[in-house]
Short mmCIF file of C-alpha atoms and ligand atoms in Angstrom, two decimals:
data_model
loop_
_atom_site.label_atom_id
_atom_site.label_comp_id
_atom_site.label_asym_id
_atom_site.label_seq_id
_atom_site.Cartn_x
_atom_site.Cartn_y
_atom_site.Cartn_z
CA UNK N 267 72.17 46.78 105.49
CA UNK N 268 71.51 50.49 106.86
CA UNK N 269 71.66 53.19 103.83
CA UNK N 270 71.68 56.66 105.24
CA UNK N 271 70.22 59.23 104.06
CA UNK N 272 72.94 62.27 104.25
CA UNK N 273 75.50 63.07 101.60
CA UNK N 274 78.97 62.82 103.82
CA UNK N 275 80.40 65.54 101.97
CA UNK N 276 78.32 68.19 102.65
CA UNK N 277 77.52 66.98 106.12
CA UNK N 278 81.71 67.56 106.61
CA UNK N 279 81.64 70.64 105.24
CA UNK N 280 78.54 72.14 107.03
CA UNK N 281 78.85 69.94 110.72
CA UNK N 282 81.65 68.22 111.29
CA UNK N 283 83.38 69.46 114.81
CA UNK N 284 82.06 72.67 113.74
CA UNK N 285 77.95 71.93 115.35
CA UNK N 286 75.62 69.81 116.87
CA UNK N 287 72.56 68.93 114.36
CA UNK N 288 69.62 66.53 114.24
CA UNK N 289 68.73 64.81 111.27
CA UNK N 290 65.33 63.02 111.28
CA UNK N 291 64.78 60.30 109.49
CA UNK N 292 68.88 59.68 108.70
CA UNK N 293 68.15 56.35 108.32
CA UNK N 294 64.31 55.34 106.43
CA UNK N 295 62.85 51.98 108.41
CA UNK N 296 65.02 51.72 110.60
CA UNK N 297 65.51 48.47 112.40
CA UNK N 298 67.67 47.20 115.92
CA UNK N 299 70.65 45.44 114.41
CA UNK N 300 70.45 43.95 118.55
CA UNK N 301 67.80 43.85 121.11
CA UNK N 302 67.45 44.66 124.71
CA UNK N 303 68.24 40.89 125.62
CA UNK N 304 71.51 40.55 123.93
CA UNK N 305 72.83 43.89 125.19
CA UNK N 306 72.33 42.44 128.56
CA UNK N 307 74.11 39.20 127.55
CA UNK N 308 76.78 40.85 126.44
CA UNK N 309 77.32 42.80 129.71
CA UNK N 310 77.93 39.58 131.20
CA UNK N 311 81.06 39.05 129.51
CA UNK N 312 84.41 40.16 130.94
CA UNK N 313 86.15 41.20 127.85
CA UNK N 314 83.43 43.82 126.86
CA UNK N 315 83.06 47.32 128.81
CA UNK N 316 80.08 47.91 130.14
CA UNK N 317 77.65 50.04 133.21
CA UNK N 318 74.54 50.09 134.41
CA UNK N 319 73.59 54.11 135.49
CA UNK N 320 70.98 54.74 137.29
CA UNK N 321 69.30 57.75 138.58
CA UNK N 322 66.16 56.49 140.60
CA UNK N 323 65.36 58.93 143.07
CA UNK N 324 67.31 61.32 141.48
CA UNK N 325 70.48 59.70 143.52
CA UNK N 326 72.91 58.74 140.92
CA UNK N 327 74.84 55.47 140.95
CA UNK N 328 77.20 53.79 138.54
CA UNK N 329 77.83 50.05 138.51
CA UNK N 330 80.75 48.66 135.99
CA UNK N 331 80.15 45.23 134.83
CA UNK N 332 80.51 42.20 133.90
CA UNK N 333 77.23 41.37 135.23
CA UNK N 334 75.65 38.65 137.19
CA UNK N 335 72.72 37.20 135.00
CA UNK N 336 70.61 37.31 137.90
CA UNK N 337 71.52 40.97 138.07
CA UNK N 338 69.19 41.21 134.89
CA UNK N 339 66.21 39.40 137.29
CA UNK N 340 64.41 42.25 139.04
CA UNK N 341 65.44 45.95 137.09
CA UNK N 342 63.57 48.49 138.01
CA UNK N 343 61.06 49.42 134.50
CA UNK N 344 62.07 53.11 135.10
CA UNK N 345 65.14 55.57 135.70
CA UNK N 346 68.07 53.36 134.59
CA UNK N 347 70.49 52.78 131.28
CA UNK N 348 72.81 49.64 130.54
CA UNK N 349 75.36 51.15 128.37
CA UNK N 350 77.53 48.30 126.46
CA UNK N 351 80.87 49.47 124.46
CA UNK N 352 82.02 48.24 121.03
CA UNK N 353 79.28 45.99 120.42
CA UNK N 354 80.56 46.21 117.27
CA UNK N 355 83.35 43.99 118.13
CA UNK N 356 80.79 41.00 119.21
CA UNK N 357 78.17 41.36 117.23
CA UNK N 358 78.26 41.77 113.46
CA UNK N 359 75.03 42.80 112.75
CA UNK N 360 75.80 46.18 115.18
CA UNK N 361 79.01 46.32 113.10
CA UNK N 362 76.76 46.70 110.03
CA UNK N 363 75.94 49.90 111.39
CA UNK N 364 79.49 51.47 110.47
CA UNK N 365 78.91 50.88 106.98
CA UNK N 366 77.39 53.94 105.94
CA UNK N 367 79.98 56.41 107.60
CA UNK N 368 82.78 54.66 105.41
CA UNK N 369 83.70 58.09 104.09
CA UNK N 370 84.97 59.30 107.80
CA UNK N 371 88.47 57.92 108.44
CA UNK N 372 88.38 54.21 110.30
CA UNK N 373 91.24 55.57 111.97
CA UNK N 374 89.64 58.18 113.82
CA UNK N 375 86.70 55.52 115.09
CA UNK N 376 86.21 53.98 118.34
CA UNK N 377 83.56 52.11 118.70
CA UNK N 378 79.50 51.11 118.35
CA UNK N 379 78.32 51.70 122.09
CA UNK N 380 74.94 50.69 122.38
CA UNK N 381 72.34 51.59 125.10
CA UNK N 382 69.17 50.50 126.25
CA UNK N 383 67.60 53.37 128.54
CA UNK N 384 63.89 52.85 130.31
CA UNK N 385 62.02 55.50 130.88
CA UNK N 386 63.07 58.60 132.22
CA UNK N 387 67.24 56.84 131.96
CA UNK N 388 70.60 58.35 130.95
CA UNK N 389 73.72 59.19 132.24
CA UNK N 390 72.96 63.05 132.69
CA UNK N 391 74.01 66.41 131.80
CA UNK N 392 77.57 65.77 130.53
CA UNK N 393 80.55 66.82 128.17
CA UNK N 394 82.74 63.85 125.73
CA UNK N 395 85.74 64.72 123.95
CA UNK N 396 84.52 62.67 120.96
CA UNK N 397 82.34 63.23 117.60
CA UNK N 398 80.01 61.25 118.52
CA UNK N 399 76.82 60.19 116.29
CA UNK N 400 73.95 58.83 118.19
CA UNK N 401 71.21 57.30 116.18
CA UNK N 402 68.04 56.45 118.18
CA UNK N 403 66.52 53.20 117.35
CA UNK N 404 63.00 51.94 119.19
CA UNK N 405 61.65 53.91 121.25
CA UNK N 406 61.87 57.58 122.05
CA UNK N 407 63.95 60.05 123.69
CA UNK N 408 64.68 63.80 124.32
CA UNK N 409 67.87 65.36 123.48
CA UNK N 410 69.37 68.49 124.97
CA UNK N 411 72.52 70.06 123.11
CA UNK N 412 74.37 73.39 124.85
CA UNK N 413 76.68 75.65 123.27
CA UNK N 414 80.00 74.83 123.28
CA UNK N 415 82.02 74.68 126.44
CA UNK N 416 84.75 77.76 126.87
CA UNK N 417 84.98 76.94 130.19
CA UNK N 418 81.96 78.13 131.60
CA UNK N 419 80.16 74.61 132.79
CA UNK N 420 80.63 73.52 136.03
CA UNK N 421 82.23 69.49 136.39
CA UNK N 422 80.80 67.27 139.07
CA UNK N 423 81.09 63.83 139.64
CA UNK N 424 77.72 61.90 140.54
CA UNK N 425 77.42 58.29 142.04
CA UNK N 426 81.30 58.01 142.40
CA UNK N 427 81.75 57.71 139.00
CA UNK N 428 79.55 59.81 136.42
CA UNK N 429 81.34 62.91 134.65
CA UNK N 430 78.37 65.39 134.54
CA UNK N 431 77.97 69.06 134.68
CA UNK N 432 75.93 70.81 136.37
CA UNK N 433 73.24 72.18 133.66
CA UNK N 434 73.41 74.38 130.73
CA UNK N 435 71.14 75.77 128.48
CA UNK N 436 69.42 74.34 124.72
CA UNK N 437 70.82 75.38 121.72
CA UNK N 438 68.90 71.70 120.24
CA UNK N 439 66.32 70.35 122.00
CA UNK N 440 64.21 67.81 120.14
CA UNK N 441 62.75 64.17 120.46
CA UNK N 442 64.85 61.63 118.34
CA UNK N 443 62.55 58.78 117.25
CA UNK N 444 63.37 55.64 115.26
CA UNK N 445 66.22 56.55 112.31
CA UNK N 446 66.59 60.10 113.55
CA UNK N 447 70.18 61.00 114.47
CA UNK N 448 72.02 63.24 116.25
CA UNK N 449 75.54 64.13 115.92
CA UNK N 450 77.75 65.71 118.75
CA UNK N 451 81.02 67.05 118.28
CA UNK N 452 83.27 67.91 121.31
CA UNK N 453 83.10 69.83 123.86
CA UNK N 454 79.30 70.72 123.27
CA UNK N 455 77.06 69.47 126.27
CA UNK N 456 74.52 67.02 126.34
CA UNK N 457 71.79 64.81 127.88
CA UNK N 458 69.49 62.67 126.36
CA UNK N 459 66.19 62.10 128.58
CA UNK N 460 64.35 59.09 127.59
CA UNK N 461 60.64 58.79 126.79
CA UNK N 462 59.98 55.47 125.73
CA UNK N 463 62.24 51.94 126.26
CA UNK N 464 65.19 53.07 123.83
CA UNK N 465 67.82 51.29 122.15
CA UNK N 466 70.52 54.09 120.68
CA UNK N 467 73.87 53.71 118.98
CA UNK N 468 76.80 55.55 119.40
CA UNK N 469 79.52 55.93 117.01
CA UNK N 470 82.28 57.61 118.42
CA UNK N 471 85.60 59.15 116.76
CA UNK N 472 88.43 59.92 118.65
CA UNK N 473 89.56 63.48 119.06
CA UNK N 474 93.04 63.06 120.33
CA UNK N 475 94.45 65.82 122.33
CA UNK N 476 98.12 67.42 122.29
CA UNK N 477 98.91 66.33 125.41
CA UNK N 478 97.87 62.45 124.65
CA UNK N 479 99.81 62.60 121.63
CA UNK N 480 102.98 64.10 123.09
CA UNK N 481 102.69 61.71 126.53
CA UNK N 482 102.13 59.19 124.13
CA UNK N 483 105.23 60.18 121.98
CA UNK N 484 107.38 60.19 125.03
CA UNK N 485 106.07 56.55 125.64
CA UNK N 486 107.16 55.34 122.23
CA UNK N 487 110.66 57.05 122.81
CA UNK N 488 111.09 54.90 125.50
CA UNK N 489 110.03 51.81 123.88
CA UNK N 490 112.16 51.89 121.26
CA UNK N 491 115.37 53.41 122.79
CA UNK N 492 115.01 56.40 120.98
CA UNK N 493 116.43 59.87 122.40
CA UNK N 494 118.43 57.97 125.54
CA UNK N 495 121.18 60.54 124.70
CA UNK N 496 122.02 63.02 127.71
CA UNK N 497 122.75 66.75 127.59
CA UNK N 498 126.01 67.56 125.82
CA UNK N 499 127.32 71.19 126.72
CA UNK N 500 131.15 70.61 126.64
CA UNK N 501 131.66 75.01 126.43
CA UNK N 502 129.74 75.54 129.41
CA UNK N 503 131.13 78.82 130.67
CA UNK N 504 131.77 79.30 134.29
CA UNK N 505 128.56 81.50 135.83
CA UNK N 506 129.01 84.84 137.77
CA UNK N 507 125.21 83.96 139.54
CA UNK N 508 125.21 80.01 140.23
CA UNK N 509 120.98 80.11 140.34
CA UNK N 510 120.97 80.97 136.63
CA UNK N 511 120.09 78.50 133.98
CA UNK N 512 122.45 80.35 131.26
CA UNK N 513 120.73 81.35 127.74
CA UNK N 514 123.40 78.63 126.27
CA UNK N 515 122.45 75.62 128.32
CA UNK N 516 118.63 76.50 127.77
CA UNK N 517 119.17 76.40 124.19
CA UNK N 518 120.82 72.87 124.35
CA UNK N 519 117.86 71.39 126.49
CA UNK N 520 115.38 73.45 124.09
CA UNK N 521 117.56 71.61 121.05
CA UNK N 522 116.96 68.21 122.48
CA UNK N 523 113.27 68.28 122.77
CA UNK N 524 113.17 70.16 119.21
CA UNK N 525 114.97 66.72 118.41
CA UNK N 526 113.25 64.43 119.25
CA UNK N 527 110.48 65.97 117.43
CA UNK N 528 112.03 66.83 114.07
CA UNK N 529 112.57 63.19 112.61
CA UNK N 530 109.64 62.63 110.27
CA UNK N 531 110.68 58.82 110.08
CA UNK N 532 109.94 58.53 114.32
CA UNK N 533 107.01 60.82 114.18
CA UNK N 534 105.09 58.88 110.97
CA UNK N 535 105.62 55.92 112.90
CA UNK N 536 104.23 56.47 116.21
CA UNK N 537 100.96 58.47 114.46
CA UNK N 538 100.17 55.29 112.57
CA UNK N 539 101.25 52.71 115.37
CA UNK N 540 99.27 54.72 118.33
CA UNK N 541 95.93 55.48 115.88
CA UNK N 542 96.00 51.72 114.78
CA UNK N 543 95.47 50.79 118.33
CA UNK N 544 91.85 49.75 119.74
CA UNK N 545 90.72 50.91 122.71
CA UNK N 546 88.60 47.87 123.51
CA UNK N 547 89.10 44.54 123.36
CA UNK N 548 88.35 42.58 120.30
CA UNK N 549 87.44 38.92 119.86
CA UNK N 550 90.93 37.99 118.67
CA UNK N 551 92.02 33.72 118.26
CA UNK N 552 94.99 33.21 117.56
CA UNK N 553 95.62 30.21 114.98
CA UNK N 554 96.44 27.02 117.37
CA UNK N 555 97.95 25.20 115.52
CA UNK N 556 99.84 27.98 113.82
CA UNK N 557 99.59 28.57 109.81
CA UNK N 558 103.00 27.21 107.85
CA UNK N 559 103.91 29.17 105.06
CA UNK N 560 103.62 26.15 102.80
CA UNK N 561 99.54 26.03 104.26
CA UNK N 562 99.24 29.91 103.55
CA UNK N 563 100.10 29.45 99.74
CA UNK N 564 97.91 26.84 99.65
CA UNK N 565 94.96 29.42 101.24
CA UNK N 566 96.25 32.08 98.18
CA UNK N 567 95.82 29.79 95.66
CA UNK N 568 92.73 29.01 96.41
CA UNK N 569 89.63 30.85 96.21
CA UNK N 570 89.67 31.79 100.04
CA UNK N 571 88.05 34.91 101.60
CA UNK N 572 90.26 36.72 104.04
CA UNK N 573 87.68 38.13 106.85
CA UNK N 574 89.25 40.89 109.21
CA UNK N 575 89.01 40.37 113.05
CA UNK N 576 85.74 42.65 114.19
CA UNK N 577 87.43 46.22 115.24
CA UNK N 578 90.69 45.87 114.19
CA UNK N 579 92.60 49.19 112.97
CA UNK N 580 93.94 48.88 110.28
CA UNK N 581 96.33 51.56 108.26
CA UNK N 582 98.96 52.99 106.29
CA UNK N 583 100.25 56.66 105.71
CA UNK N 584 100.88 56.74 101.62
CA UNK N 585 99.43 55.54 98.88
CA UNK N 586 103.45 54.00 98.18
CA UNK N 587 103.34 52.63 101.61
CA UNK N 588 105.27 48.95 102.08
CA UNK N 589 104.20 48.88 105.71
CA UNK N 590 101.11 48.72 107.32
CA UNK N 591 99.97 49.27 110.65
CA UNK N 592 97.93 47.07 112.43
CA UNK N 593 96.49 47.00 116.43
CA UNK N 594 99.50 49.31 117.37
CA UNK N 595 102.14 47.16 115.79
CA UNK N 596 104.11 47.82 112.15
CA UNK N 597 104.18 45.22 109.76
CA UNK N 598 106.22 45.38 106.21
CA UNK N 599 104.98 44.42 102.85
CA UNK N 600 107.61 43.56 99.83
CA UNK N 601 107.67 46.88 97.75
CA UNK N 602 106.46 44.52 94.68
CA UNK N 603 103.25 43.77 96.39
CA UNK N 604 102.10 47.21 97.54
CA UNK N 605 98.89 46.51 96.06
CA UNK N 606 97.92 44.03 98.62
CA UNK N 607 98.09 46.71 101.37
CA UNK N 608 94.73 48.37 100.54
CA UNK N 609 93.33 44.91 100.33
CA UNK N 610 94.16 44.34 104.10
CA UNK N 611 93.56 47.96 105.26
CA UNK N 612 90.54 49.19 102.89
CA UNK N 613 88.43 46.22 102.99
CA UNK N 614 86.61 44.22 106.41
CA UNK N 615 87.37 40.97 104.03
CA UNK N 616 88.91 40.24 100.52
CA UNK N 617 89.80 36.87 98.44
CA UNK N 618 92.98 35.61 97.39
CA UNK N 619 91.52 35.73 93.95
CA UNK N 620 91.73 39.66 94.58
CA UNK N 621 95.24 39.31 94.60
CA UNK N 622 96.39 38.33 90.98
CA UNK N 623 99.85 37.89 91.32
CA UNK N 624 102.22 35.51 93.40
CA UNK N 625 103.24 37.39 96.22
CA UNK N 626 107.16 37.55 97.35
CA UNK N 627 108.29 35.79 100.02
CA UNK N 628 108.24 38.84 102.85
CA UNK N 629 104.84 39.68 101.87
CA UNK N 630 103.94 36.12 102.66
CA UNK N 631 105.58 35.63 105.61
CA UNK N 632 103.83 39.09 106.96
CA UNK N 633 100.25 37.35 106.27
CA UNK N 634 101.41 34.06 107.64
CA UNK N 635 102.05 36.29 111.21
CA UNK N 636 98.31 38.32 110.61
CA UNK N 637 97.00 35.30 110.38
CA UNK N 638 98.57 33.42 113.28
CA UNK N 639 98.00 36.43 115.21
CA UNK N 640 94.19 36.01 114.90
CA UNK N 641 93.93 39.30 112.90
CA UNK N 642 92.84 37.94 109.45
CA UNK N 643 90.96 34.14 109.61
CA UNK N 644 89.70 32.35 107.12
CA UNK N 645 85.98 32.61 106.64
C1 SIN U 96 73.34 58.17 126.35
O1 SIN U 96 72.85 57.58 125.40
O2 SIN U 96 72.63 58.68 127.24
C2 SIN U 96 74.80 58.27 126.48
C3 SIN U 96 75.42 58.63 125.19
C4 SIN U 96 76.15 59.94 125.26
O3 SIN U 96 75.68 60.87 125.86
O4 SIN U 96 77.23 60.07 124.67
CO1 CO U 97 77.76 61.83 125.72
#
C-alpha cells in the first residue's frame, strides 16, 4: 500500500497543468512495487510496449521490443534505459501505485510506465503532451524542467526514433531520490539524467487535443452511419462568376458541420466511448466456456467478489446514468438498477453482497456479456 503524502486538492489548485514541481519525500519509505528483473521479463512479452534507449557514446539508438532473453545477457552497466508501458496492466503490485491519485479522474489515465535507467541513462531532452507524475524509486537521478514550450524549442529526432529537443534551460533542476516525485504537465521540457541504477514510475494522464477529438469524432460518424446525408441546396441561384462559392451554399456546408456537432445525444456518446478506451493492451480472457445467465445468478447470490480486468476504463457521464461505458464500447443497465453502475465503474472489485437487490433481467444479461468478455472475472 503506498500513502502519499500531498493533499490532492490543493496540489490541483496550486499545480495541476498550471507547473512543474518536486515534492520530496511524496511518498515516506518508499519501496519498488517491481524490480529490475521483472521489468526485463516483461519486455519479453509481445502484448506489452516496451524500448530499450540508449545513448552510449553519446550516439542515440532506440530498439522496440519484445525482447530476446538473451538480449538481457551482456547490457552495458552504463548509458542505457529499458522503458516498459502499463506495467500496471501485468503486474498488480505496480497497479497499487495508482491508488493514491484516486482523486484525479481514471478517465484521464494512461498508464504505470516503469523504467530502469543505469547510470548516466534516459531518453533525453524532450517534450510529452501528458501530465505526467514520475516518482523515483531506488536509486538516484537528476531532473531538468524548462519553461513551457511557446514554440521556441527546437524538435529533432535521435536514433531514428527518439522525439527530443535540442536543449533548453532549468526552471527545476534537482536530484529525485527514493519517494521524491516530480510532476510534469504538458508542454514543459524535460530530461531526467540518472545518477545511480534507478527504477521510476510514470503515471501519465491523457491530454487530448482538439484535433484528436474532432478526427476522432469524424471516425465515430462513420461507424455508426451518422451524418451520411449530402448537401441539400434545392434554391441554388444561377452565378454571374462560376469560380465563386456563393455566401448561400457556404452557409449550407457551414450548417452541416454545425450539425453534426450540435446533437448532445452523439457527442456524450463518443466522449465516453473514445475516453473509455485503453491505449495498451490489457490481460483480457475471455470466459471459455461462456457464463449462462442461469450460472451468473448463481455467482449474485452468492458471496462472490467481482475483480475488474487490470486497466480497464471504466465510466459513465451522470450520476442518473443507465449506461456505462466500458473499453470503448456502451453497455445499458435497467433504469431500476442504476445503483450497480458505480459498483462496476467506481470500484477495481466489488461483491454481489454489495448489491442488495435482485437485479432485472437487462441488467443481468449486461454482466453476463462483461463477464464473458473477460472484463469482470471472478476472483
Ligand atoms: C524517463 O524516465 O527518462 C522517461 C520519462 C519521461 O521523461 O517522461
Ligand atoms: Co517525458
Amino acid at each position: 500500500m503506498f500513502t502519499l503524502n500531498i493533499n490532492i486538492a490543493e496540489f490541483l489548485e496550486t499545480y495541476w497543468q498550471k507547473k512543474p514541481v518536486v515534492i520530496k519525500n511524496a511518498f515516506k519509505d518508499f519501496v519498488d512495487p517491481i524490480s529490475a528483473e521483472e521489468i526485463a521479463g516483461l519486455s519479453l512479452e509481445e502484448m506489452i510496449d516496451s524500448r530499450f534507449v540508449s545513448n552510449k557514446d553519446s550516439q542515440w539508438t532506440a530498439q522496440h521490443g519484445p525482447f530476446e532473453e538473451s538480449f538481457f545477457d551482456d547490457l552495458p552497466e552504463t548509458h542505457c534505459q529499458l522503458i516498459v508501458q502499463a506495467c500496471n496492466h501485468w503486474h498488480s503490485e505496480t497497479a497499487q501505485l495508482i491508488e493514491p491519485f484516486k482523486q484525479l479522474p481514471q478517465w484521464l489515465f494512461d498508464d504505470v510506465m516503469v523504467c530502469y535507467s543505469a547510470p548516466h541513462g534516459g531518453v533525453g531532452p524532450h517534450i510529452d503532451q501528458y501530465d505526467v507524475f514520475i516518482i523515483q524509486g531506488q536509486g538516484k537521478r537528476e531532473w531538468k524542467v524548462g519553461a513551457k514550450d511557446i514554440g521556441q524549442y527546437q524538435e529533432i529526432i535521435q536514433g531514428g526514433a527518439l522525439r527530443q529537443i535540442e536543449g533548453f534551460d532549468s526552471i527545476i533542476d534537482e536530484i529525485l531520490q527514493p519517494g521524491d516525485m516530480l510532476y510534469i504537465p504538458p508542454g514543459f521540457p524535460h530530461e531526467g539524467t540518472t545518477l545511480e541504477a534507478s527504477l521510476s514510475y510514470s503515471l501519465g494522464y491523457r491530454s487530448p487535443t482538439e484535433q484528436e477529438l474532432l478526427s476522432h469524432f469524424a471516425d465515430h460518424l462513420i461507424a455508426h452511419d451518422i451524418g451520411n446525408t449530402h448537401m441539400h441546396d434545392p434554391a441554388l441561384p444561377a452565378q454571374t462568376q462560376h469560380g465563386q462559392v456563393g455566401t448561400q451554399s457556404l452557409n449550407v456546408l457551414k450548417q452541416m458541420l454545425r450539425k453534426a456537432l450540435e446533437d448532445d445525444d452523439v457527442i456524450d456518446r463518443f466522449i465516453a466511448t473514445q475516453l473509455s478506451q485503453s491505449r495498451h493492451q490489457m490481460n483480457i480472457i475471455e470466459a471459455e466456456p461462456e457464463y449462462s445467465l442461469e450460472e451468473i445468478d448463481q455467482l449474485l447470490m452468492q458471496n462472490t467478489v467481482w475483480e475488474k480486468v487490470a486497466g480497464l476504463k471504466t465510466l459513465y457521464l451522470s450520476e442518473n446514468s443507465e449506461q456505462l461505458f466500458v473499453n470503448g464500447e456502451c453497455f445499458d443497465i435497467d433504469s431500476k438498477d442504476k445503483q450497480i453502475i458505480s459498483l462496476l465503474c467506481d470500484q477495481e472489485s466489488f461483491s454481489s453482497d454489495d448489491i442488495h437487490r435482485e437485479l432485472q433481467p437487462k441488467t443481468r444479461h449486461t454482466l453476463m456479456t462483461l463477464i464473458n468478455l473477460g472484463y469482470w472475472y471472478v476472483a
